[in-house]
Amino acid sequence: MTHAQLVKLAESWLRSRRCHVVLSEQTASSGEVPDVIGWRRDCRSIVIECKVSRADFYADQRKSVRLNAQLAMGSERYYFTPKQMIRSDELPPGWGLLEASHKEVVRSVHSRPRSQRSEAGLMAEMELLLASLRRVEVRIEPQTITDFLKWKNRMAEYNGGQLPQGLVPPEQELLS
């Protein structure tokens, strides 16, 4: 399996676990670039690090956010590898293991007695979310994210600039 294939599987797995917002390989200045991170409605976050070789797994252990777990993102943290690449006893404390075989997640071993996310980790997650939203805003300029997200504006855009019959434009709502 390739790293890209594992990332796609991880994204799907997070969505199947009720993560409504899922990002992959996004950067922010916090220093951590999770392969995949997702957030559930209760704001619980799940980080998945995809590794295709033992060397990559061991190199990950030397990252500053692994050496100082208080800086790391994720209420829950998993490594995702091809089947039987690493053993569960090789995992850092609190980390889970997901394994892939034939393009599906076939096994998960996890230990999550409590949330692992610290305040610094939460701030790193917020920074990542804000950086991602800013990237979206740059792509939709001159419109703002707020205007883009308003459903009436989207309806008008999808209908060639015209609101569907019976809808009042936002600027006329106050006059009604």
Coordinates of N, CA and C in Angstrom, one line a residue:
M1 N 0.8 -1.2 0.0 CA 0.0 0.0 0.0 C 0.9 1.2 0.0
T2 N 0.4 2.3 -0.6 CA 1.1 3.5 -0.7 C 0.6 4.4 0.5
H3 N 1.4 5.4 0.8 CA 1.0 6.4 1.8 C -0.3 7.1 1.4
A4 N -0.5 7.5 0.1 CA -1.7 8.1 -0.4 C -2.9 7.2 -0.2
Q5 N -2.7 5.9 -0.4 CA -3.9 5.0 -0.2 C -4.2 4.9 1.2
L6 N -3.2 4.8 2.1 CA -3.5 4.8 3.6 C -4.3 6.1 4.0
V7 N -3.8 7.2 3.5 CA -4.5 8.5 3.8 C -6.0 8.5 3.4
K8 N -6.3 8.0 2.2 CA -7.6 7.9 1.8 C -8.5 7.0 2.6
L9 N -7.9 5.8 3.0 CA -8.6 4.9 3.9 C -8.8 5.5 5.2
A10 N -7.8 6.2 5.7 CA -8.0 6.9 7.0 C -9.1 7.9 7.0
E11 N -9.2 8.7 5.9 CA -10.2 9.7 5.8 C -11.6 9.0 5.9
S12 N -11.8 7.9 5.1 CA -13.0 7.2 5.1 C -13.3 6.6 6.5
W13 N -12.3 6.1 7.2 CA -12.5 5.5 8.5 C -13.0 6.5 9.5
L14 N -12.4 7.7 9.4 CA -12.8 8.8 10.3 C -14.2 9.2 10.1
R15 N -14.6 9.3 8.8 CA -16.0 9.7 8.5 C -17.0 8.6 9.0
S16 N -16.6 7.3 8.9 CA -17.4 6.3 9.4 C -17.5 6.3 11.0
R17 N -16.6 7.0 11.6 CA -16.6 7.1 13.1 C -17.2 8.5 13.5
R18 N -18.1 9.0 12.6 CA -18.8 10.3 12.9 C -18.0 11.5 13.0
C19 N -16.8 11.5 12.3 CA -16.1 12.8 12.2 C -16.6 13.6 11.0
H20 N -17.2 14.7 11.3 CA -17.9 15.5 10.3 C -16.9 16.5 9.6
V21 N -15.8 16.8 10.2 CA -14.7 17.6 9.5 C -13.5 16.7 9.5
V22 N -13.0 16.5 8.4 CA -11.7 15.6 8.2 C -10.8 16.4 7.3
L23 N -9.5 16.6 7.8 CA -8.5 17.2 7.0 C -7.3 16.2 6.8
S24 N -6.7 16.3 5.7 CA -5.5 15.5 5.5 C -4.3 16.3 5.0
E25 N -3.2 16.0 5.6 CA -1.9 16.6 5.2 C -2.0 18.1 5.1
Q26 N -2.6 18.8 6.1 CA -2.6 20.2 6.1 C -1.6 20.8 7.1
T27 N -1.0 21.9 6.8 CA 0.0 22.5 7.6 C -0.4 23.7 8.3
A28 N 0.2 24.0 9.4 CA 0.1 25.2 10.2 C 1.4 25.4 10.9
S29 N 1.6 26.6 11.5 CA 2.9 26.9 12.1 C 3.1 26.2 13.4
S30 N 2.2 25.4 13.9 CA 2.4 24.7 15.2 C 3.5 23.6 15.1
G31 N 3.9 23.2 13.9 CA 5.0 22.2 13.8 C 4.5 20.8 13.5
E32 N 3.2 20.5 13.8 CA 2.7 19.2 13.5 C 1.9 19.2 12.3
V33 N 2.1 18.2 11.4 CA 1.3 18.1 10.2 C 0.7 16.7 10.2
P34 N -0.4 16.5 10.8 CA -1.0 15.2 10.9 C -1.4 14.7 9.5
D35 N -1.2 13.4 9.3 CA -1.6 12.8 8.0 C -3.1 13.0 7.8
V36 N -3.8 12.7 8.8 CA -5.3 12.8 8.8 C -5.7 13.2 10.2
I37 N -6.6 14.2 10.3 CA -7.3 14.5 11.6 C -8.7 14.8 11.3
G38 N -9.5 14.3 12.3 CA -11.0 14.5 12.2 C -11.6 14.9 13.5
W39 N -12.7 15.7 13.4 CA -13.4 16.1 14.6 C -14.8 15.6 14.6
R40 N -15.2 15.1 15.7 CA -16.6 14.7 15.9 C -17.4 15.9 16.4
R41 N -18.7 15.7 16.5 CA -19.6 16.8 16.9 C -19.3 17.2 18.3
D42 N -18.8 16.3 19.2 CA -18.5 16.7 20.6 C -17.1 17.3 20.7
C43 N -16.5 17.7 19.6 CA -15.2 18.4 19.5 C -14.0 17.4 19.8
R44 N -14.3 16.2 20.0 CA -13.2 15.2 20.2 C -12.5 15.0 18.8
S45 N -11.2 15.0 18.9 CA -10.4 14.9 17.7 C -9.7 13.6 17.6
I46 N -9.5 13.1 16.4 CA -8.7 11.9 16.2 C -7.6 12.1 15.2
V47 N -6.4 11.9 15.5 CA -5.3 12.0 14.6 C -4.8 10.6 14.2
I48 N -4.5 10.5 12.9 CA -4.1 9.3 12.3 C -2.8 9.5 11.6
E49 N -1.7 8.9 12.0 CA -0.4 8.9 11.3 C -0.3 7.7 10.4
C50 N -0.2 7.9 9.1 CA 0.0 6.7 8.2 C 1.4 6.4 7.9
K51 N 1.8 5.2 8.1 CA 3.2 4.8 8.0 C 3.2 3.5 7.1
V52 N 4.1 3.6 6.0 CA 4.2 2.5 5.1 C 5.5 1.6 5.3
S53 N 6.3 2.1 6.2 CA 7.6 1.3 6.5 C 7.9 1.4 8.0
R54 N 8.6 0.5 8.5 CA 9.1 0.5 9.9 C 10.0 1.7 10.1
A55 N 10.8 2.0 9.1 CA 11.8 3.2 9.2 C 11.0 4.5 9.4
D56 N 9.9 4.6 8.6 CA 9.0 5.8 8.7 C 8.4 5.9 10.1
F57 N 7.9 4.7 10.6 CA 7.4 4.7 12.0 C 8.4 5.1 13.0
Y58 N 9.6 4.6 12.9 CA 10.6 5.0 13.9 C 11.1 6.4 13.8
A59 N 11.1 6.9 12.5 CA 11.4 8.3 12.3 C 10.4 9.2 13.0
D60 N 9.1 8.8 12.9 CA 8.0 9.6 13.5 C 8.2 9.7 15.0
Q61 N 8.8 8.7 15.6 CA 9.0 8.7 17.1 C 10.0 9.8 17.5
R62 N 10.8 10.3 16.6 CA 11.8 11.3 16.9 C 11.3 12.8 16.7
K63 N 10.1 12.9 16.2 CA 9.5 14.3 16.0 C 9.3 14.9 17.3
S64 N 9.4 16.3 17.3 CA 9.3 17.0 18.6 C 8.0 16.8 19.3
V65 N 6.9 16.7 18.5 CA 5.6 16.6 19.1 C 5.4 15.1 19.6
R66 N 6.2 14.2 19.2 CA 6.1 12.9 19.8 C 7.0 12.8 21.1
L67 N 8.1 13.6 21.1 CA 8.9 13.6 22.3 C 8.3 14.4 23.4
N68 N 7.4 15.4 23.0 CA 6.7 16.2 24.0 C 5.2 16.1 23.7
A69 N 4.6 15.0 24.1 CA 3.2 14.7 23.8 C 2.2 15.8 24.1
Q70 N 2.6 16.7 25.1 CA 1.7 17.8 25.5 C 1.5 18.8 24.3
L71 N 2.4 18.8 23.3 CA 2.2 19.7 22.2 C 1.4 19.1 21.1
A72 N 1.1 17.8 21.2 CA 0.5 17.1 20.0 C -1.0 17.3 19.9
M73 N -1.5 17.2 18.7 CA -2.9 17.2 18.4 C -3.5 15.9 18.7
G74 N -4.8 15.9 18.9 CA -5.6 14.6 19.0 C -6.0 14.2 20.4
S75 N -7.3 14.1 20.6 CA -7.8 13.5 21.8 C -7.5 12.0 21.7
E76 N -7.6 11.4 20.5 CA -7.2 10.0 20.3 C -6.1 10.1 19.2
R77 N -5.2 9.1 19.3 CA -4.1 9.1 18.3 C -3.9 7.7 17.9
Y78 N -3.7 7.5 16.5 CA -3.5 6.2 15.9 C -2.4 6.2 14.9
Y79 N -1.7 5.1 14.8 CA -0.9 4.8 13.7 C -1.7 3.9 12.8
F80 N -1.5 4.1 11.5 CA -2.2 3.3 10.5 C -1.2 2.7 9.5
T81 N -1.1 1.4 9.5 CA 0.0 0.7 8.8 C -0.6 -0.4 8.0
P82 N 0.2 -0.9 7.0 CA -0.2 -2.2 6.4 C -0.2 -3.3 7.5
K83 N -1.0 -4.3 7.2 CA -1.2 -5.4 8.2 C 0.1 -6.0 8.7
Q84 N 0.3 -6.1 10.0 CA 1.4 -6.7 10.7 C 2.7 -6.0 10.5
M85 N 2.7 -4.8 10.1 CA 4.0 -4.0 10.0 C 4.6 -3.7 11.3
I86 N 3.8 -3.3 12.3 CA 4.3 -3.1 13.7 C 3.4 -3.8 14.6
R87 N 4.0 -4.1 15.8 CA 3.2 -4.7 16.9 C 2.6 -3.7 17.8
S88 N 1.6 -4.1 18.5 CA 0.9 -3.1 19.4 C 1.8 -2.8 20.6
D89 N 2.7 -3.7 21.0 CA 3.6 -3.4 22.1 C 4.7 -2.4 21.7
E90 N 4.8 -2.0 20.4 CA 5.8 -1.0 19.9 C 5.2 0.4 20.0
L91 N 3.9 0.5 20.2 CA 3.2 1.8 20.2 C 3.6 2.7 21.4
P92 N 3.6 4.0 21.2 CA 3.8 4.9 22.4 C 2.5 4.7 23.3
P93 N 2.7 5.0 24.6 CA 1.5 5.0 25.5 C 0.3 5.8 25.0
G94 N -0.8 5.2 25.0 CA -2.1 5.9 24.6 C -2.4 5.8 23.2
W95 N -1.5 5.4 22.3 CA -1.7 5.3 20.9 C -2.4 4.1 20.5
G96 N -3.3 4.2 19.5 CA -3.9 3.0 18.9 C -3.2 2.6 17.6
L97 N -3.6 1.4 17.1 CA -3.1 0.9 15.9 C -4.2 0.5 15.0
L98 N -4.2 1.0 13.8 CA -5.1 0.6 12.7 C -4.3 -0.1 11.7
E99 N -4.8 -1.2 11.1 CA -4.1 -1.9 10.1 C -5.0 -2.0 8.8
A100 N -4.3 -2.0 7.7 CA -5.0 -2.1 6.4 C -4.6 -3.4 5.7
S101 N -5.6 -3.9 5.0 CA -5.4 -5.1 4.2 C -6.4 -5.0 3.1
H102 N -5.9 -5.1 1.8 CA -6.8 -5.1 0.7 C -7.7 -3.9 0.7
K103 N -7.2 -2.8 0.9 CA -7.9 -1.5 0.8 C -9.1 -1.4 1.8
E104 N -8.9 -2.0 3.0 CA -9.9 -1.7 4.1 C -9.2 -1.8 5.4
V105 N -9.8 -1.2 6.4 CA -9.3 -1.2 7.8 C -9.7 -2.6 8.4
V106 N -8.7 -3.4 8.7 CA -9.1 -4.7 9.2 C -9.0 -4.9 10.7
R107 N -8.2 -4.1 11.4 CA -8.0 -4.3 12.8 C -7.7 -3.0 13.5
S108 N -8.2 -2.8 14.6 CA -7.8 -1.7 15.4 C -7.5 -2.1 16.9
V109 N -6.4 -1.6 17.4 CA -6.1 -1.8 18.8 C -6.0 -0.5 19.3
H110 N -6.7 -0.2 20.4 CA -6.6 1.1 21.0 C -6.6 1.1 22.5
S111 N -6.0 2.2 23.0 CA -6.0 2.4 24.4 C -6.3 3.9 24.6
R112 N -7.5 4.2 25.1 CA -7.9 5.6 25.3 C -8.7 5.8 26.6
P113 N -8.0 5.6 27.7 CA -8.7 5.8 29.0 C -9.2 7.2 29.2
R114 N -8.6 8.2 28.6 CA -8.9 9.6 28.7 C -8.4 10.4 27.5
S115 N -8.9 11.6 27.4 CA -8.5 12.4 26.3 C -7.0 12.7 26.5
Q116 N -6.2 12.6 25.4 CA -4.8 12.9 25.5 C -4.5 14.4 25.1
R117 N -5.5 15.1 24.6 CA -5.3 16.4 24.1 C -5.1 17.4 25.3
S118 N -4.0 18.2 25.2 CA -3.7 19.2 26.2 C -4.2 20.5 25.7
E119 N -4.1 21.6 26.5 CA -4.5 22.9 26.0 C -3.6 23.3 24.8
A120 N -2.3 23.0 24.9 CA -1.4 23.3 23.8 C -1.8 22.6 22.5
G121 N -2.2 21.3 22.7 CA -2.7 20.5 21.5 C -4.0 21.1 20.9
L122 N -4.9 21.5 21.8 CA -6.1 22.2 21.3 C -5.8 23.4 20.5
M123 N -4.9 24.2 21.0 CA -4.5 25.5 20.3 C -3.9 25.1 19.0
A124 N -3.1 24.1 18.9 CA -2.5 23.7 17.6 C -3.6 23.2 16.6
E125 N -4.6 22.5 17.2 CA -5.7 22.1 16.3 C -6.5 23.4 15.8
M126 N -6.7 24.3 16.7 CA -7.4 25.6 16.3 C -6.6 26.3 15.2
E127 N -5.3 26.3 15.4 CA -4.4 27.0 14.4 C -4.6 26.3 13.0
L128 N -4.6 24.9 13.1 CA -4.7 24.2 11.8 C -6.1 24.5 11.2
L129 N -7.1 24.5 12.0 CA -8.5 24.8 11.4 C -8.5 26.2 10.8
L130 N -8.0 27.2 11.5 CA -8.0 28.5 11.0 C -7.2 28.7 9.8
A131 N -6.0 28.0 9.7 CA -5.2 28.1 8.5 C -5.9 27.5 7.3
S132 N -6.7 26.4 7.6 CA -7.4 25.7 6.5 C -8.6 26.6 6.0
L133 N -9.3 27.2 7.0 CA -10.3 28.2 6.6 C -9.8 29.3 5.8
R134 N -8.6 29.8 6.2 CA -8.0 30.9 5.4 C -7.7 30.5 4.0
R135 N -7.3 29.3 3.8 CA -7.0 28.8 2.4 C -8.3 28.7 1.6
V136 N -9.4 28.4 2.3 CA -10.7 28.4 1.6 C -11.1 29.8 1.2
E137 N -10.9 30.7 2.2 CA -11.3 32.1 1.9 C -10.5 32.7 0.7
V138 N -9.2 32.4 0.6 CA -8.4 32.8 -0.5 C -8.9 32.3 -1.8
R139 N -9.4 31.1 -1.8 CA -9.9 30.5 -3.1 C -11.3 31.1 -3.5
I140 N -12.1 31.6 -2.5 CA -13.4 32.0 -2.9 C -13.5 33.6 -3.0
E141 N -12.4 34.2 -2.8 CA -12.4 35.7 -2.9 C -12.9 36.1 -4.2
P142 N -13.6 37.2 -4.3 CA -13.8 38.3 -3.3 C -14.8 38.0 -2.3
Q143 N -15.5 36.9 -2.4 CA -16.6 36.6 -1.4 C -15.9 36.2 -0.1
T144 N -16.5 36.5 1.0 CA -16.0 36.1 2.3 C -16.6 34.7 2.7
I145 N -16.0 34.1 3.6 CA -16.5 32.8 4.1 C -17.9 32.9 4.6
T146 N -18.2 33.9 5.3 CA -19.5 34.2 5.9 C -20.5 34.2 4.7
D147 N -20.2 35.0 3.7 CA -21.2 35.1 2.6 C -21.3 33.8 1.8
F148 N -20.2 33.1 1.7 CA -20.2 31.9 1.0 C -21.0 30.8 1.7
L149 N -21.0 30.8 3.0 CA -21.7 29.8 3.8 C -23.2 30.1 4.0
K150 N -23.6 31.4 3.7 CA -25.1 31.7 3.8 C -25.8 31.0 2.7
W151 N -26.8 30.2 3.0 CA -27.4 29.3 2.1 C -28.1 30.0 1.0
K152 N -28.6 31.2 1.2 CA -29.3 32.0 0.1 C -28.3 32.4 -0.9
N153 N -27.1 32.8 -0.5 CA -26.1 33.2 -1.5 C -25.7 32.0 -2.3
R154 N -25.6 30.8 -1.7 CA -25.2 29.6 -2.5 C -26.3 29.2 -3.4
M155 N -27.6 29.4 -3.0 CA -28.7 29.1 -3.9 C -28.7 30.0 -5.1
A156 N -28.5 31.3 -4.9 CA -28.4 32.2 -6.0 C -27.3 31.8 -6.9
E157 N -26.1 31.5 -6.4 CA -25.0 31.1 -7.2 C -25.3 29.9 -8.1
Y158 N -25.9 28.9 -7.5 CA -26.2 27.7 -8.2 C -27.3 27.9 -9.2
N159 N -28.1 28.9 -9.1 CA -29.2 29.2 -10.0 C -28.8 30.4 -11.0
G160 N -27.5 30.5 -11.3 CA -27.1 31.5 -12.2 C -27.3 33.0 -11.8
G161 N -27.2 33.2 -10.5 CA -27.3 34.6 -9.9 C -28.7 34.9 -9.5
Q162 N -29.7 34.1 -9.7 CA -31.1 34.3 -9.3 C -31.5 33.4 -8.2
L163 N -32.2 34.0 -7.2 CA -32.7 33.2 -6.1 C -33.9 32.5 -6.6
P164 N -34.1 31.3 -6.1 CA -35.3 30.5 -6.5 C -36.6 31.4 -6.2
Q165 N -37.6 31.2 -7.0 CA -38.9 31.9 -6.8 C -39.4 31.8 -5.4
G166 N -39.8 32.9 -4.8 CA -40.4 32.9 -3.5 C -39.4 33.2 -2.4
L167 N -38.1 33.2 -2.6 CA -37.1 33.5 -1.6 C -36.8 35.0 -1.7
V168 N -36.7 35.6 -0.5 CA -36.4 37.1 -0.4 C -34.9 37.2 -0.3
P169 N -34.2 38.1 -1.0 CA -32.8 38.4 -0.8 C -32.5 38.8 0.6
P170 N -31.3 38.4 1.1 CA -30.9 38.8 2.5 C -31.1 40.3 2.8
E171 N -30.7 41.2 1.9 CA -30.8 42.6 2.1 C -32.2 43.1 2.2
Q172 N -33.2 42.3 1.7 CA -34.6 42.8 1.8 C -35.3 42.1 3.0
E173 N -34.6 41.2 3.7 CA -35.3 40.5 4.8 C -35.7 41.5 5.9
L174 N -34.8 42.5 6.2 CA -35.1 43.4 7.3 C -36.2 44.3 6.9
L175 N -36.5 44.5 5.6 CA -37.6 45.4 5.2 C -38.9 44.7 5.3
S176 N -38.9 43.4 5.3 CA -40.2 42.6 5.2 C -40.9 42.6 6.6

